[in-house]
Coordinates of C-alpha atoms in Angstrom, one line a residue:
X1 CA 0.0 -0.3 0.2
X2 CA 1.1 3.6 -0.7
X3 CA 0.6 5.8 1.9
X4 CA -0.8 9.3 0.8
X5 CA -1.9 12.4 3.1
X6 CA -4.8 14.2 1.6
X7 CA -5.3 17.7 2.9
X8 CA -8.6 20.2 2.2
X9 CA -10.5 22.2 4.4
X10 CA -13.8 20.6 3.0
X11 CA -14.1 17.8 5.1
X12 CA -16.9 16.3 2.9
X13 CA -14.2 16.7 -0.3
X14 CA -11.7 15.0 2.3
X15 CA -14.2 11.9 3.1
X16 CA -14.9 11.7 -1.0
X17 CA -11.9 11.8 -2.2
X18 CA -10.4 9.3 0.4
X19 CA -13.0 6.7 -0.7
X20 CA -12.4 7.2 -4.4
X21 CA -8.6 6.9 -4.3
X22 CA -8.5 4.1 -1.7
X23 CA -11.1 2.4 -4.6
X24 CA -8.3 3.4 -7.5
X25 CA -5.3 2.3 -6.6
X26 CA -3.4 0.5 -3.9
X27 CA -3.6 3.3 -2.3
X28 CA -3.9 3.8 2.1
X29 CA -5.2 7.3 2.9
X30 CA -5.4 9.3 5.6
X31 CA -6.9 13.1 5.3
X32 CA -6.3 16.7 7.5
X33 CA -8.3 19.5 7.1
X34 CA -6.0 22.2 7.6
X35 CA -2.1 22.6 7.0
X36 CA -1.1 22.8 10.8
X37 CA -3.0 19.7 11.3
X38 CA -1.5 18.3 8.3
X39 CA 2.2 19.1 9.6
X40 CA 1.6 17.6 13.4
X41 CA 0.5 14.5 11.3
X42 CA 3.5 14.5 9.3
X43 CA 5.6 14.4 12.7
X44 CA 4.9 10.7 13.0
X45 CA 4.0 9.5 9.9
X46 CA 5.8 9.2 6.5
X47 CA 3.7 9.0 3.3
X48 CA 5.0 8.8 -0.1
X49 CA 2.6 11.5 -1.7
X50 CA 1.4 14.5 -0.2
X51 CA -2.1 15.9 -1.8
X52 CA -3.1 19.1 -0.8
X53 CA -5.4 21.8 -2.0
X54 CA -3.9 25.3 -2.5
X55 CA -6.7 27.6 -1.2
X56 CA -6.8 26.9 2.6
X57 CA -7.3 29.5 5.5
X58 CA -4.4 30.6 7.7
X59 CA -1.8 28.1 5.8
X60 CA -2.4 27.2 2.0
X61 CA -0.9 24.5 -0.1
X62 CA 2.3 25.7 -0.9
X63 CA 3.2 26.8 2.2
X64 CA 2.1 23.3 3.6
X65 CA 4.9 21.9 1.0
X66 CA 7.7 24.4 2.2
X67 CA 6.8 23.4 5.8
X68 CA 6.7 19.8 5.0
X69 CA 9.8 19.9 3.0
X70 CA 11.9 21.1 5.3
X71 CA 11.4 18.0 7.6
X72 CA 11.5 15.8 4.6
X73 CA 13.1 16.4 1.6
X74 CA 11.8 13.7 -0.5
X75 CA 8.2 14.3 0.0
X76 CA 6.3 14.5 -3.2
X77 CA 3.6 16.9 -3.4
X78 CA 0.7 17.4 -5.8
X79 CA -1.3 20.5 -5.4
X80 CA -5.2 20.9 -6.3
X81 CA -7.0 24.0 -6.8
X82 CA -10.1 25.3 -8.2
X83 CA -8.1 28.5 -9.4
X84 CA -6.4 27.8 -12.7
X85 CA -4.1 31.1 -12.5
X86 CA -0.9 31.0 -14.5
X87 CA 0.8 32.6 -11.6
X88 CA -0.7 30.0 -9.1
X89 CA 0.8 27.0 -11.1
X90 CA 4.1 28.5 -11.4
X91 CA 4.0 29.3 -7.7
X92 CA 3.4 26.0 -6.9
X93 CA 5.8 24.5 -9.5
X94 CA 8.6 26.9 -8.1
X95 CA 7.9 25.7 -4.7
X96 CA 8.7 22.5 -5.9
X97 CA 5.2 20.9 -6.6
X98 CA 5.4 17.7 -8.8
X99 CA 2.2 18.0 -10.2
X100 CA -0.3 21.0 -10.4
X101 CA -4.2 19.7 -11.5
X102 CA -7.1 21.9 -11.5
X103 CA -10.3 20.6 -9.9
X104 CA -12.5 19.5 -12.6
X105 CA -16.2 18.5 -12.5
X106 CA -15.7 14.9 -13.6
X107 CA -14.5 13.9 -10.5
X108 CA -14.3 10.4 -11.5
X109 CA -11.4 11.2 -14.2
X110 CA -9.8 13.4 -11.6
X111 CA -9.2 10.4 -9.3
X112 CA -7.8 8.4 -12.1
X113 CA -5.6 11.3 -13.1
X114 CA -4.3 11.8 -9.5
X115 CA -4.2 7.5 -9.1
X116 CA -1.6 7.5 -11.8
X117 CA 0.2 10.5 -11.0
X118 CA 0.6 8.8 -7.4
X119 CA 2.0 5.5 -8.8
X120 CA 4.0 7.5 -10.9
X121 CA 5.7 9.4 -7.6
X122 CA 5.7 6.1 -5.9
X123 CA 7.8 4.6 -8.4
X124 CA 10.5 7.6 -8.7
X125 CA 10.6 7.5 -4.8
X126 CA 11.2 3.7 -4.9
X127 CA 14.2 3.9 -7.8
X128 CA 15.6 6.5 -5.8
X129 CA 15.9 4.8 -2.4
X130 CA 16.7 1.0 -4.2
X131 CA 19.9 3.3 -6.1
X132 CA 20.7 5.0 -2.5
X133 CA 20.9 1.4 -1.0
X134 CA 22.9 0.0 -3.6
X135 CA 25.4 2.9 -3.4
X136 CA 25.6 1.8 0.4
X137 CA 25.7 -1.8 0.2
X138 CA 28.4 -1.0 -2.5
X139 CA 30.3 1.4 0.2
X140 CA 30.2 -1.4 2.8
X141 CA 31.9 -3.7 0.0
X142 CA 34.9 -1.6 -0.4
X143 CA 35.2 -1.3 3.4
X144 CA 35.1 -5.3 3.5
X145 CA 37.5 -5.5 1.0
X146 CA 39.7 -3.3 2.4
X147 CA 39.2 -5.3 6.1
X148 CA 39.6 -8.2 4.9
X149 CA 42.6 -7.6 2.8
X150 CA 44.2 -6.5 5.7
X151 CA 43.8 -9.3 7.4
X152 CA 43.2 -8.3 10.6
X153 CA 41.0 -11.2 12.2
X154 CA 38.0 -13.0 10.3
X155 CA 35.5 -13.2 13.4
X156 CA 36.1 -9.6 14.1
X157 CA 36.1 -8.5 10.6
X158 CA 32.9 -10.2 9.5
X159 CA 30.7 -8.8 12.6
X160 CA 32.1 -5.4 11.5
X161 CA 31.1 -6.0 7.8
X162 CA 27.7 -7.7 8.6
X163 CA 26.8 -4.4 10.7
X164 CA 27.5 -2.2 7.6
X165 CA 25.7 -4.4 5.2
X166 CA 22.8 -4.5 7.9
X167 CA 23.0 -0.4 8.1
X168 CA 23.0 -0.3 4.5
X169 CA 20.3 -2.4 3.5
X170 CA 17.7 -1.3 7.0
X171 CA 18.0 -5.2 7.7
X172 CA 16.9 -6.5 11.0
X173 CA 19.5 -9.1 10.9
X174 CA 22.5 -10.1 8.5
X175 CA 24.0 -13.1 9.1
X176 CA 26.9 -15.5 7.7
X177 CA 26.8 -19.5 8.0
X178 CA 28.3 -22.6 6.8
X179 CA 26.7 -24.7 4.9
X180 CA 29.3 -27.3 4.3
X181 CA 32.1 -28.8 6.9
X182 CA 35.1 -26.0 7.6
X183 CA 37.4 -28.5 8.4
X184 CA 40.3 -27.7 5.9
X185 CA 41.4 -24.7 7.9
X186 CA 43.1 -25.3 11.6
X187 CA 40.7 -22.6 12.7
X188 CA 37.3 -23.5 11.8
X189 CA 34.2 -20.7 12.0
X190 CA 31.0 -21.0 13.3
X191 CA 27.5 -18.2 12.4
X192 CA 28.6 -14.8 12.5
X193 CA 25.6 -12.7 13.2
X194 CA 24.6 -9.0 13.2
X195 CA 21.3 -8.1 14.9
X196 CA 19.8 -4.7 14.8
X197 CA 18.1 -5.2 18.2
X198 CA 19.3 -8.2 20.4
X199 CA 15.2 -8.8 20.7
X200 CA 15.3 -10.1 17.4
X201 CA 16.1 -14.0 17.3
X202 CA 19.4 -15.6 15.9
X203 CA 18.7 -16.7 12.9
X204 CA 17.7 -20.3 12.6
X205 CA 20.0 -21.3 9.7
X206 CA 22.6 -20.8 12.0
X207 CA 21.3 -23.6 13.9
X208 CA 22.3 -27.2 13.0
X209 CA 18.3 -28.0 12.3
X210 CA 18.2 -25.3 9.9
X211 CA 21.3 -26.6 8.2
X212 CA 19.7 -29.8 7.9
X213 CA 16.5 -28.5 6.9
X214 CA 18.0 -26.6 4.1
X215 CA 19.9 -29.6 2.5
X216 CA 16.4 -31.3 2.3
X217 CA 14.7 -28.3 0.6
X218 CA 14.9 -27.6 -3.3
X219 CA 16.0 -24.5 -2.4
X220 CA 19.4 -26.1 -1.4
X221 CA 19.9 -26.8 -5.3
X222 CA 18.9 -23.4 -6.4
X223 CA 21.9 -21.9 -4.1
X224 CA 24.6 -24.8 -4.9
X225 CA 23.9 -23.8 -8.3
X226 CA 24.7 -19.8 -7.5
X227 CA 21.0 -18.5 -7.2
X228 CA 19.8 -16.4 -4.4
X229 CA 16.9 -17.0 -2.9
X230 CA 14.0 -14.9 -1.3
X231 CA 12.0 -16.8 1.2
X232 CA 9.3 -16.2 3.8
X233 CA 10.5 -16.7 7.3
X234 CA 7.5 -18.3 8.4
X235 CA 8.6 -21.0 6.0
X236 CA 12.3 -21.5 7.8
X237 CA 12.0 -24.1 10.7
X238 CA 11.2 -22.1 13.8
X239 CA 11.1 -18.7 11.6
X240 CA 9.0 -15.8 12.9
X241 CA 7.3 -13.8 10.2
X242 CA 8.8 -11.5 7.6
X243 CA 10.9 -11.7 4.7
X244 CA 14.9 -13.3 4.3
X245 CA 17.4 -13.1 1.1
X246 CA 19.7 -15.9 1.0
X247 CA 22.5 -15.5 -1.1
X248 CA 25.3 -19.1 -1.7
X249 CA 29.1 -17.6 -0.8
X250 CA 31.5 -19.9 -2.4
X251 CA 35.0 -20.9 -2.5
X252 CA 36.3 -21.0 -5.7
X253 CA 33.8 -23.4 -7.3
X254 CA 32.8 -24.8 -4.5
X255 CA 29.6 -23.9 -2.5
X256 CA 30.5 -23.0 1.2
X257 CA 27.8 -21.2 2.8
X258 CA 25.0 -18.5 3.0
X259 CA 24.7 -14.5 3.1
X260 CA 21.5 -14.0 4.8
X261 CA 19.6 -11.0 5.4
X262 CA 16.6 -11.1 7.4
X263 CA 13.7 -8.8 7.8
X264 CA 10.9 -8.8 10.1
X265 CA 8.8 -7.2 7.6
X266 CA 6.1 -8.9 5.7
X267 CA 6.1 -6.5 2.8
X268 CA 10.2 -6.2 2.7
X269 CA 10.6 -6.1 -0.8
X270 CA 14.6 -6.9 -2.4
X271 CA 14.9 -5.2 -5.5
X272 CA 17.1 -6.3 -8.5
X273 CA 19.9 -3.7 -7.6
X274 CA 20.3 -4.5 -3.9
X275 CA 20.7 -8.2 -4.7
X276 CA 23.1 -7.5 -7.6
X277 CA 25.1 -5.1 -4.7
X278 CA 25.3 -8.4 -1.7
X279 CA 26.1 -10.7 -4.6
X280 CA 28.8 -8.6 -5.1
X281 CA 29.5 -8.9 -1.2
X282 CA 29.2 -12.8 -1.3
X283 CA 31.6 -12.8 -3.7
X284 CA 34.4 -10.7 -1.6
X285 CA 33.5 -12.5 1.4
X286 CA 33.6 -15.6 -0.4
X287 CA 37.5 -14.8 -2.2
X288 CA 38.4 -13.9 1.2
X289 CA 37.6 -17.3 3.1
X290 CA 39.2 -18.8 0.1
X291 CA 42.5 -16.6 0.8
X292 CA 42.4 -17.6 4.1
X293 CA 42.4 -21.6 3.2
X294 CA 45.1 -21.0 0.4
X295 CA 47.6 -19.2 3.0
X296 CA 46.7 -22.0 5.7
X297 CA 47.1 -25.0 3.3
X298 CA 50.8 -23.4 2.5
X299 CA 51.3 -22.2 6.2
X300 CA 52.7 -25.4 7.8
X301 CA 55.5 -26.2 5.3
X302 CA 56.6 -22.4 5.5
X303 CA 56.1 -22.7 9.3
X304 CA 58.6 -25.2 9.5
X305 CA 60.9 -24.6 6.4
X306 CA 65.0 -24.7 7.5
X307 CA 64.9 -21.4 4.8
X308 CA 64.3 -18.0 5.8
X309 CA 60.5 -17.0 4.1
X310 CA 58.9 -13.5 4.1
X311 CA 56.4 -11.6 2.9
X312 CA 55.9 -8.0 1.8
X313 CA 52.5 -6.2 2.2
X314 CA 53.2 -2.8 0.9
X315 CA 56.4 -1.2 2.9
X316 CA 55.9 -3.6 5.8
X317 CA 56.5 -7.4 6.6
X318 CA 53.0 -9.1 6.1
X319 CA 54.6 -12.1 7.1
X320 CA 57.8 -14.2 8.6
X321 CA 58.3 -17.4 9.1
X322 CA 60.0 -19.1 12.6
X323 CA 63.5 -19.6 11.0
X324 CA 63.4 -16.0 9.2
X325 CA 63.5 -14.3 12.5
X326 CA 66.2 -16.9 14.1
X327 CA 68.4 -15.8 11.4
X328 CA 68.1 -11.9 12.2
X329 CA 66.9 -12.5 16.1
X330 CA 64.3 -10.7 16.0
X331 CA 60.7 -11.7 17.6
X332 CA 58.0 -12.0 15.2
X333 CA 55.9 -9.1 16.1
X334 CA 58.5 -6.8 16.1
X335 CA 59.7 -7.7 12.7
X336 CA 55.9 -7.2 11.2
X337 CA 55.3 -3.9 13.1
X338 CA 58.5 -2.4 14.1
X339 CA 61.0 -2.9 11.3
X340 CA 61.2 -1.8 7.5
X341 CA 62.3 -4.4 5.1
X342 CA 64.8 -1.6 3.6
X343 CA 66.6 -1.4 6.8
X344 CA 66.9 -4.9 7.5
X345 CA 67.7 -6.0 4.6
X346 CA 70.8 -4.4 2.4
X347 CA 69.6 -3.5 -1.4

């Protein structure tokens, strides 16, 4: 439902327009009979569109537009008037009204026109919000790549990264959970969960029962084929209302886990732009985890090598093995954080 505020000092017209608009489209219409009443209502509500009469006592429609936009610049306005003077139209459009309509005798035609314009404005608002959300997710991905490349600590990094993704998407919960064994790593990881509120329940897919359920469902085939899945939380074991987006995470060509985004709202829609950006996030996470696997796979023979081995990251030692520390007589932490390589190794 598209929330709409209709403002007119004629109470009968308010009742009539509310009824006709509610029948004409997917609109939830609230009415106010003055600009002051409308401003008070807007303090606690966020409609997508305001339809306001121009000619009202004390505060006309343009004054209402200006004051309402000070609180919410995204608010769309349609001005109605029985005065079709050119000056009034220009004033309304200059003040930022998206549409200006003159009241006509054929109310049915006018309501259809209003309905079409409201849906145009709602579609534009949704597209803008999707684009903004996508940009925020991309910024979170950039931050995630930087943190994961630094390699300060998987668990700590992922908790912070999931928080960034949660705030960017406006979700109630974001989590990363394995769907296959991680025994190849010396440090196998459990689920990583970020929740907007501690009261939000832990995602059921983070439990052994949830993972068992997943592998018994056809959704497992979709995820293993690298397809995202949108599912009602009620369909999940122990799920509690709302919607979830499940995105597969791959290590090379192996399905490894799920990046899940949960929302308590039954009306939550995951737009294509948002899904695309979140798939990129899942790719970054999978690449970082795969790099950890490769590093650890080679770490043991390198750690035990009789040859001194070092890895440079920028202008610092990113890694030194025990033999390297023994050759130069410095502890590992000091070499990684207190010594520049050019001061230790002659050109």
